Amino acid sequence: MNVVDFIATKRDGGELSGEDIREFIHGVADGSVPDYQAAAWLMAAFLKGMNRRETLDLTLAMRDSGTRVDLSNLPNAPAVDKHSTGGVGDKTTLIVAPILAAAGVPVLKMSGRGLGYSGGTVDKLESIPGFRTSLTISEALPIVRNVGAALIAQSAELAPADKVLYGLRDVTATIECIPLIAASIMSKKLAAGGQRIVLDVKCGKGAFMKTRAQAEALATELVDIGCGAGVPTRAVLSRMDEPLGYAIGNALEVQEALEILEGRASTLEPAESAAAYRELCIELAAQGLEAAGKSPDLPSARTLAGQLLSGGEAAKTFASISAAQGGPGTIEAIRAALPQASYRIPVISKAAGKITALNAEIIGKTATEMGAGRLKKTDVIDPAVGIVLAKKIGATVNPGDTLAYLAVNNLENAPAVCERVLSAYTFGEADEENEAAELILTTIPAS
Ligand code: URA
């Protein structure tokens, strides 16, 4: 295949054959296609688009560019994988994986680190002293067999062609392209070996996809690719206008997850409710339980997921995962070991009225700048710092009320950070509509 012709075909809006796509991706992965040609092709694909067949061929070629995990021999297969397109305060994996494992569904969940303002599950888990996420697949598989789930960092051996293309997209303004995003996400998911995939596609101010139409288009493409590759895949579309739950920051988010796992009242400053976070976890777990055949329909799957959470089975499973991966072996011991920030600074409302919007992107960026995330890949995060929301959308507040707390280890920038957090809130009249009325917008079933 002539790479210049391959680029020109897409530049002119033509359709690429599966064979040429495979050869091109092979060249990207082994370095025989230079970055300048790969980048030129990415821009052509960005501008001219790709049809479903081309996108599926691209995904499969990227999936096959590295190691493919085989989970079909696990007892209790099918194994379920879950993926979120990322958001602020999203700690659903810490609840969903233990619920699935407690129901006997095997889960090998590979997650990323946070980059930009959306947090990464790996950073959250690593805030638990001793918890190791850098396990190889052969180290993780016995944990899945013995405990039901392993929560590990994304292996660099999976879909290496995506690593090259993603790096080029990042610096050539070709990230925001649904076929390229879908191929990137699904190549890694399919290589990770899950036999059923549940996707949480976020939409709103704190998400990659800002509008419902964009999120729905991405979700449909992801589901079609998964199903087209022979892996039943479904998606839940959920809002990410305000942060999920009330803790943003690594150890704080683990603490919030532990409280949901135990079903106990918050020891953090409670927001109006963490019910929405719990509800999303139940929905994602229920989708996985039904997909794995553990429940005959979604209503009974939701009931089962709720029972496993309220009955403490999911909490026990999370503690067993922690123990197996080097962390403390009980929920109490995990909580006691979590790092705590030195200071709690209240963010005080100057306004009166109903909170009609709470901008997740501003909260996420502020937490990142406080040290809860990375601005550059090489930045070191502080696991203890972050923001705890005390008031969210729908709450009515008076001047002097506490809207949030900062958890910080130094006081130097605290007044400016308080102002940033305040700027995330929008107030309206008591009868004004809320921006984010419902958390779960729709579900896209396997096609
Ligand atoms: N996440 C990915 O893995 N790839 C993308 O292209 C976007 C988000």
Coordinates of C-alpha atoms and ligand atoms in Angstrom, one line a residue:
M1 CA 0.0 0.0 0.0
N2 CA 1.2 3.4 -0.9
V3 CA 0.8 5.7 2.2
V4 CA 0.6 8.9 0.1
D5 CA -2.3 7.4 -1.9
F6 CA -3.9 6.3 1.3
I7 CA -3.8 9.8 2.7
A8 CA -5.0 11.3 -0.7
T9 CA -8.0 8.9 -0.8
K10 CA -9.2 10.2 2.6
R11 CA -8.3 13.8 1.7
D12 CA -10.6 13.6 -1.3
G13 CA -13.4 12.0 0.7
G14 CA -12.9 8.5 -0.6
E15 CA -13.5 5.2 1.3
L16 CA -10.6 3.2 2.6
S17 CA -10.4 -0.6 2.3
G18 CA -10.1 -2.7 5.5
E19 CA -6.8 -4.1 4.1
D20 CA -5.2 -0.7 3.6
I21 CA -6.4 0.5 7.1
R22 CA -4.8 -2.6 8.6
E23 CA -1.5 -2.1 6.8
F24 CA -1.4 1.6 7.7
I25 CA -2.1 0.9 11.4
H26 CA 0.6 -1.8 11.4
G27 CA 3.0 0.8 10.0
V28 CA 2.0 3.3 12.7
A29 CA 2.6 0.8 15.5
D30 CA 6.0 -0.4 14.2
G31 CA 7.2 3.1 13.3
S32 CA 7.5 2.4 9.5
V33 CA 4.8 5.1 8.9
P34 CA 6.4 8.3 10.0
D35 CA 4.6 10.8 12.3
Y36 CA 4.2 13.4 9.6
Q37 CA 2.2 10.9 7.4
A38 CA 0.1 9.6 10.3
A39 CA -0.6 13.2 11.3
A40 CA -1.6 14.2 7.7
W41 CA -4.0 11.2 7.5
L42 CA -5.5 12.1 10.9
M43 CA -6.3 15.6 9.6
A44 CA -7.9 14.1 6.5
A45 CA -10.0 11.7 8.6
F46 CA -10.9 14.6 10.9
L47 CA -12.1 16.7 8.0
K48 CA -13.8 14.1 5.7
G49 CA -15.0 11.7 8.4
M50 CA -15.2 7.9 8.3
N51 CA -18.1 5.6 7.8
R52 CA -19.0 2.9 10.3
R53 CA -17.3 0.1 8.3
E54 CA -14.0 2.1 8.1
T55 CA -14.3 3.0 11.8
L56 CA -14.8 -0.6 12.8
D57 CA -11.8 -1.7 10.6
L58 CA -9.7 1.1 12.2
T59 CA -10.7 -0.1 15.7
L60 CA -10.0 -3.7 15.0
A61 CA -6.6 -2.9 13.5
M62 CA -5.7 -0.8 16.5
R63 CA -7.0 -3.5 18.9
D64 CA -4.7 -6.0 17.1
S65 CA -1.6 -3.7 17.2
G66 CA -0.7 -5.1 20.7
T67 CA -1.5 -7.7 23.3
R68 CA -5.1 -9.0 23.5
V69 CA -6.3 -10.2 26.9
D70 CA -8.3 -13.5 26.9
L71 CA -10.8 -13.6 29.7
S72 CA -12.9 -16.4 28.2
N73 CA -11.4 -19.0 30.5
L74 CA -12.4 -17.3 33.8
P75 CA -14.9 -19.2 35.9
N76 CA -18.3 -17.4 35.8
A77 CA -17.5 -15.8 32.4
P78 CA -18.7 -13.6 30.7
A79 CA -16.4 -11.0 32.2
V80 CA -17.9 -7.5 32.2
D81 CA -15.9 -4.3 31.5
K82 CA -17.1 -0.8 32.3
H83 CA -15.8 2.5 30.9
S84 CA -16.6 6.1 31.5
T85 CA -15.7 8.8 29.0
G86 CA -14.6 10.9 32.0
G87 CA -15.8 13.6 34.2
V88 CA -15.3 15.5 37.5
G89 CA -15.8 13.5 40.7
D90 CA -16.5 10.3 38.8
K91 CA -15.6 7.4 41.2
T92 CA -18.2 5.0 39.9
T93 CA -15.7 2.2 39.2
L94 CA -15.0 1.9 42.9
I95 CA -18.6 0.9 43.5
V96 CA -19.6 -0.8 40.2
A97 CA -16.7 -3.3 40.0
P98 CA -17.2 -4.6 43.5
I99 CA -21.0 -4.9 43.0
L100 CA -20.4 -7.0 39.8
A101 CA -17.7 -9.1 41.5
A102 CA -20.0 -9.7 44.5
A103 CA -22.6 -11.0 42.1
G104 CA -20.0 -13.5 40.7
V105 CA -19.3 -11.5 37.5
P106 CA -15.5 -11.4 36.8
V107 CA -14.1 -7.9 36.2
L108 CA -10.6 -7.0 35.0
K109 CA -10.9 -3.2 35.0
M110 CA -8.0 -1.2 33.5
S111 CA -8.2 2.5 34.2
G112 CA -6.2 5.6 33.3
R113 CA -4.5 8.3 35.3
G114 CA -6.1 11.8 35.4
L115 CA -4.9 14.2 32.8
G116 CA -6.6 17.6 32.3
Y117 CA -9.4 18.3 34.7
S118 CA -11.0 14.8 34.7
G119 CA -9.7 12.6 37.5
G120 CA -8.3 9.2 36.9
T121 CA -9.4 6.1 38.8
V122 CA -5.8 4.9 39.1
D123 CA -4.8 8.1 41.0
K124 CA -7.8 7.7 43.3
L125 CA -6.9 4.1 44.1
E126 CA -3.3 5.0 44.7
S127 CA -4.3 7.4 47.4
I128 CA -5.0 4.3 49.5
P129 CA -1.5 3.6 51.0
G130 CA -0.1 0.3 49.7
F131 CA -2.7 -0.2 46.9
R132 CA -0.8 -1.2 43.8
T133 CA -2.4 -0.6 40.4
S134 CA 0.7 -1.2 38.3
L135 CA 0.1 -5.0 38.0
T136 CA 0.8 -7.0 35.0
I137 CA -2.1 -8.9 33.4
S138 CA -0.7 -12.2 34.7
E139 CA -0.5 -10.7 38.2
A140 CA -4.1 -9.4 37.9
L141 CA -5.8 -12.5 36.6
P142 CA -5.4 -14.6 39.8
I143 CA -6.9 -11.7 41.7
V144 CA -9.9 -11.7 39.4
R145 CA -10.2 -15.5 39.9
N146 CA -9.9 -15.3 43.7
V147 CA -11.6 -12.1 44.6
G148 CA -13.8 -11.4 41.5
A149 CA -12.2 -8.2 40.3
A150 CA -8.9 -6.5 39.9
L151 CA -8.5 -2.7 39.4
I152 CA -5.3 -1.9 37.5
A153 CA -3.6 0.7 35.4
Q154 CA -4.0 0.5 31.7
S155 CA -1.3 -1.7 30.3
A156 CA 1.0 0.0 27.7
E157 CA 1.0 -3.3 25.8
L158 CA -2.6 -2.8 24.8
A159 CA -3.4 -1.0 21.5
P160 CA 0.0 0.7 21.1
A161 CA -1.1 2.2 17.8
D162 CA -3.6 4.2 19.8
K163 CA -0.8 5.6 21.9
V164 CA 1.0 6.9 18.8
L165 CA -2.2 8.3 17.2
Y166 CA -3.5 9.8 20.4
G167 CA -0.2 11.6 21.0
L168 CA -0.4 13.0 17.5
R169 CA -4.0 14.0 17.8
D170 CA -3.3 15.9 20.9
V171 CA -0.8 18.2 19.1
T172 CA -2.5 18.5 15.7
A173 CA -6.0 19.6 16.7
T174 CA -7.6 16.3 15.7
I175 CA -9.0 15.1 19.1
E176 CA -12.6 16.2 18.7
C177 CA -13.6 13.7 15.9
I178 CA -16.2 11.0 16.8
P179 CA -14.8 8.2 14.6
L180 CA -11.3 8.8 15.9
I181 CA -12.5 9.0 19.6
A182 CA -14.6 5.9 19.2
A183 CA -11.8 3.9 17.6
S184 CA -9.4 5.0 20.3
I185 CA -11.7 4.1 23.2
M186 CA -13.0 0.8 21.8
S187 CA -9.6 -0.5 20.5
K188 CA -8.4 -0.5 24.2
K189 CA -11.6 -1.9 25.6
L190 CA -11.7 -4.7 23.0
A191 CA -8.1 -5.5 23.6
A192 CA -8.8 -5.7 27.4
G193 CA -10.9 -8.8 26.8
G194 CA -14.2 -8.0 28.5
Q195 CA -17.0 -10.1 27.0
R196 CA -19.7 -7.6 27.8
I197 CA -19.0 -3.8 27.8
V198 CA -21.0 -1.1 29.7
L199 CA -20.2 2.5 28.8
D200 CA -21.0 5.6 30.7
V201 CA -21.0 8.4 28.2
K202 CA -20.9 11.8 29.9
C203 CA -22.5 14.9 28.5
G204 CA -22.3 18.5 29.7
K205 CA -20.0 21.2 30.9
G206 CA -17.6 18.9 32.7
A207 CA -17.4 16.3 29.9
F208 CA -15.7 15.8 26.6
M209 CA -19.0 15.9 24.8
K210 CA -20.7 19.2 25.7
T211 CA -24.2 18.6 24.1
R212 CA -26.6 15.7 24.3
A213 CA -26.6 15.3 20.5
Q214 CA -22.8 14.9 20.5
A215 CA -22.8 12.5 23.4
E216 CA -25.6 10.4 21.8
A217 CA -23.7 10.3 18.5
L218 CA -20.5 9.1 20.3
A219 CA -22.5 6.5 22.4
T220 CA -24.1 5.1 19.3
E221 CA -20.8 4.8 17.5
L222 CA -19.2 3.1 20.5
V223 CA -22.0 0.6 20.9
D224 CA -22.0 -0.2 17.1
I225 CA -18.3 -0.8 17.2
G226 CA -18.4 -3.1 20.2
C227 CA -21.3 -5.1 18.8
G228 CA -19.7 -5.1 15.3
A229 CA -16.6 -6.6 16.9
G230 CA -18.8 -9.3 18.5
V231 CA -18.8 -8.0 22.1
P232 CA -22.3 -7.0 23.3
T233 CA -21.9 -3.4 24.3
R234 CA -24.4 -0.9 25.7
A235 CA -24.2 2.7 26.9
V236 CA -25.8 4.9 29.5
L237 CA -25.8 8.6 28.8
S238 CA -25.4 10.6 32.0
R239 CA -25.1 14.3 32.7
M240 CA -21.8 15.9 33.7
D241 CA -22.9 19.5 34.2
E242 CA -22.2 19.5 38.0
P243 CA -19.6 17.2 39.6
L244 CA -20.8 13.6 40.4
G245 CA -21.3 13.3 44.2
Y246 CA -19.7 15.9 46.4
A247 CA -16.0 15.0 46.7
I248 CA -13.4 16.0 44.1
G249 CA -9.8 15.0 44.8
N250 CA -8.3 11.5 45.2
A251 CA -8.5 10.4 48.8
L252 CA -11.7 12.5 49.3
E253 CA -13.3 10.6 46.5
V254 CA -12.2 7.2 47.9
Q255 CA -13.7 8.3 51.2
E256 CA -17.0 9.2 49.5
A257 CA -17.0 5.8 47.7
L258 CA -16.4 4.0 51.0
E259 CA -19.4 5.8 52.5
I260 CA -21.6 4.6 49.7
L261 CA -20.2 1.1 50.0
E262 CA -21.1 1.1 53.7
G263 CA -24.4 2.9 53.2
R264 CA -23.5 5.2 56.1
A265 CA -23.9 8.9 56.7
S266 CA -21.1 11.1 55.5
T267 CA -18.2 12.1 57.6
L268 CA -17.4 14.6 55.0
E269 CA -19.5 17.8 54.9
P270 CA -22.7 16.3 53.4
A271 CA -24.1 17.8 50.3
E272 CA -27.9 17.8 49.8
S273 CA -27.5 14.2 48.9
A274 CA -25.1 11.7 47.3
A275 CA -28.1 9.8 46.0
A276 CA -27.4 10.7 42.4
Y277 CA -23.9 9.2 42.6
R278 CA -25.4 6.0 44.2
E279 CA -28.1 5.9 41.6
L280 CA -25.7 6.0 38.7
C281 CA -23.6 3.2 40.2
I282 CA -26.7 1.1 40.6
E283 CA -27.7 1.7 37.0
L284 CA -24.2 0.9 35.6
A285 CA -23.9 -2.2 37.7
A286 CA -27.4 -3.3 36.8
Q287 CA -26.6 -2.9 33.1
G288 CA -23.6 -5.2 33.7
L289 CA -25.6 -7.8 35.7
E290 CA -28.2 -8.0 33.0
A291 CA -25.7 -8.2 30.2
A292 CA -23.9 -11.0 32.0
G293 CA -27.1 -12.9 32.4
K294 CA -27.2 -12.6 36.2
S295 CA -30.6 -11.0 36.1
P296 CA -33.4 -11.6 33.6
D297 CA -34.3 -7.9 33.2
L298 CA -33.1 -4.5 34.2
P299 CA -35.6 -3.9 37.1
S300 CA -34.5 -7.1 38.8
A301 CA -30.8 -6.3 38.0
R302 CA -31.3 -2.9 39.8
T303 CA -32.8 -4.6 42.8
L304 CA -29.9 -7.1 42.9
A305 CA -27.3 -4.3 42.6
G306 CA -29.0 -2.4 45.4
Q307 CA -29.1 -5.4 47.6
L308 CA -25.4 -6.2 47.1
L309 CA -24.6 -2.6 48.1
S310 CA -26.9 -2.3 51.1
G311 CA -26.1 -5.8 52.3
G312 CA -22.4 -5.0 52.6
E313 CA -21.3 -7.6 50.0
A314 CA -19.9 -5.0 47.7
A315 CA -18.0 -3.3 50.6
K316 CA -16.4 -6.7 51.6
T317 CA -15.4 -7.3 48.0
F318 CA -13.8 -3.8 47.7
A319 CA -11.8 -4.6 50.9
S320 CA -10.7 -7.9 49.5
I321 CA -9.6 -6.3 46.2
S322 CA -7.6 -3.7 48.3
A323 CA -6.0 -6.5 50.3
A324 CA -5.1 -8.5 47.2
Q325 CA -3.5 -5.4 45.6
G326 CA -1.4 -4.5 48.6
G327 CA -3.8 -2.1 50.4
P328 CA -5.5 -2.4 53.8
G329 CA -7.9 -5.4 54.1
T330 CA -11.0 -3.8 55.7
I331 CA -13.1 -0.7 54.9
E332 CA -12.2 0.7 58.4
A333 CA -8.5 0.2 57.8
I334 CA -8.7 1.8 54.3
R335 CA -10.5 4.8 55.7
A336 CA -8.0 5.2 58.6
A337 CA -5.1 5.0 56.2
L338 CA -6.3 7.7 53.7
P339 CA -4.2 10.8 53.8
Q340 CA -5.9 13.9 55.2
A341 CA -5.2 17.5 54.3
S342 CA -4.0 19.8 57.0
Y343 CA -6.6 22.5 56.6
R344 CA -10.3 22.7 55.8
I345 CA -11.3 26.1 54.4
P346 CA -15.0 27.0 54.0
V347 CA -16.1 28.6 50.8
I348 CA -18.8 31.1 51.9
S349 CA -21.7 32.2 49.8
K350 CA -22.1 36.0 49.3
A351 CA -25.4 35.4 47.3
A352 CA -28.9 34.4 48.2
G353 CA -31.1 32.2 46.0
K354 CA -31.4 28.8 44.5
I355 CA -28.3 27.2 42.9
T356 CA -29.3 26.7 39.3
A357 CA -25.9 25.7 37.9
L358 CA -22.6 24.4 39.3
N359 CA -19.9 24.3 36.6
A360 CA -18.1 21.0 36.8
E361 CA -15.3 22.2 34.5
I362 CA -14.4 25.1 36.8
I363 CA -14.5 22.8 39.9
G364 CA -12.4 20.2 38.1
K365 CA -9.9 22.7 36.9
T366 CA -9.6 24.3 40.3
A367 CA -9.1 21.0 42.0
T368 CA -6.4 20.1 39.4
E369 CA -4.6 23.4 40.1
M370 CA -4.8 22.8 43.8
G371 CA -2.7 19.6 43.2
A372 CA -5.5 17.0 42.9
G373 CA -4.6 16.5 39.2
R374 CA -1.8 17.0 36.7
L375 CA -1.4 19.9 34.3
K376 CA 1.5 18.0 32.7
K377 CA 2.1 14.3 32.6
T378 CA 5.1 14.6 34.9
D379 CA 3.3 16.6 37.7
V380 CA 3.1 14.9 41.1
I381 CA -0.4 14.9 42.6
D382 CA -1.2 15.5 46.3
P383 CA -3.7 12.7 47.1
A384 CA -5.1 14.6 50.1
V385 CA -6.2 17.8 48.5
G386 CA -9.4 18.7 46.8
I387 CA -12.9 20.3 47.1
V388 CA -15.9 19.0 49.1
L389 CA -19.2 20.4 47.9
A390 CA -21.7 21.2 50.6
K391 CA -24.3 22.6 48.3
K392 CA -25.2 21.5 44.8
I393 CA -27.8 22.4 42.1
G394 CA -31.3 22.8 43.6
A395 CA -30.2 24.0 47.0
T396 CA -31.4 27.3 48.4
V397 CA -28.7 29.3 50.1
N398 CA -28.3 32.6 52.1
P399 CA -25.3 34.9 52.4
G400 CA -22.9 33.3 54.9
D401 CA -23.8 29.7 54.1
T402 CA -21.0 27.3 53.4
L403 CA -21.1 26.2 49.7
A404 CA -18.0 24.0 49.8
Y405 CA -14.8 23.2 51.7
L406 CA -11.3 23.3 50.3
A407 CA -9.0 20.5 51.7
V408 CA -5.5 22.0 51.4
N409 CA -2.0 21.5 52.8
N410 CA -1.0 25.1 52.5
L411 CA -2.9 28.3 52.9
E412 CA -1.1 30.5 50.4
N413 CA -3.6 30.6 47.6
A414 CA -6.7 29.8 49.6
P415 CA -8.6 33.1 49.1
A416 CA -8.1 33.0 45.3
V417 CA -9.1 29.3 45.2
C418 CA -12.3 30.2 47.2
E419 CA -13.1 32.8 44.6
R420 CA -12.7 30.3 41.8
V421 CA -15.0 27.8 43.5
L422 CA -17.6 30.6 44.0
S423 CA -17.4 31.5 40.3
A424 CA -18.6 27.9 39.5
Y425 CA -22.0 28.6 41.2
T426 CA -24.9 30.3 39.4
F427 CA -27.9 31.5 41.5
G428 CA -31.4 32.2 40.4
E429 CA -34.9 32.7 41.8
A430 CA -36.5 29.9 43.9
D431 CA -38.8 28.9 41.1
E432 CA -36.1 28.9 38.4
E433 CA -35.4 25.7 36.5
N434 CA -32.3 23.7 37.5
E435 CA -29.7 23.2 34.8
A436 CA -29.2 19.5 35.4
A437 CA -32.6 18.1 36.2
E438 CA -31.9 14.4 35.6
L439 CA -28.7 12.5 35.9
I440 CA -29.4 9.6 33.6
L441 CA -30.6 10.8 30.2
T442 CA -31.0 7.6 28.2
T443 CA -29.6 4.2 27.5
I444 CA -28.4 2.9 24.2
P445 CA -28.9 -0.9 24.1
A446 CA -26.7 -3.4 22.3
S447 CA -27.4 -3.2 18.6
Ligands
URA1 N1 -10.4 8.8 25.5 C1 -9.6 8.0 24.7 O1 -9.2 6.9 25.1 N2 -9.4 8.3 23.4 C2 -9.9 9.5 22.9 O2 -9.7 9.7 21.7 C3 -10.7 10.3 23.8 C4 -10.9 9.9 25.1

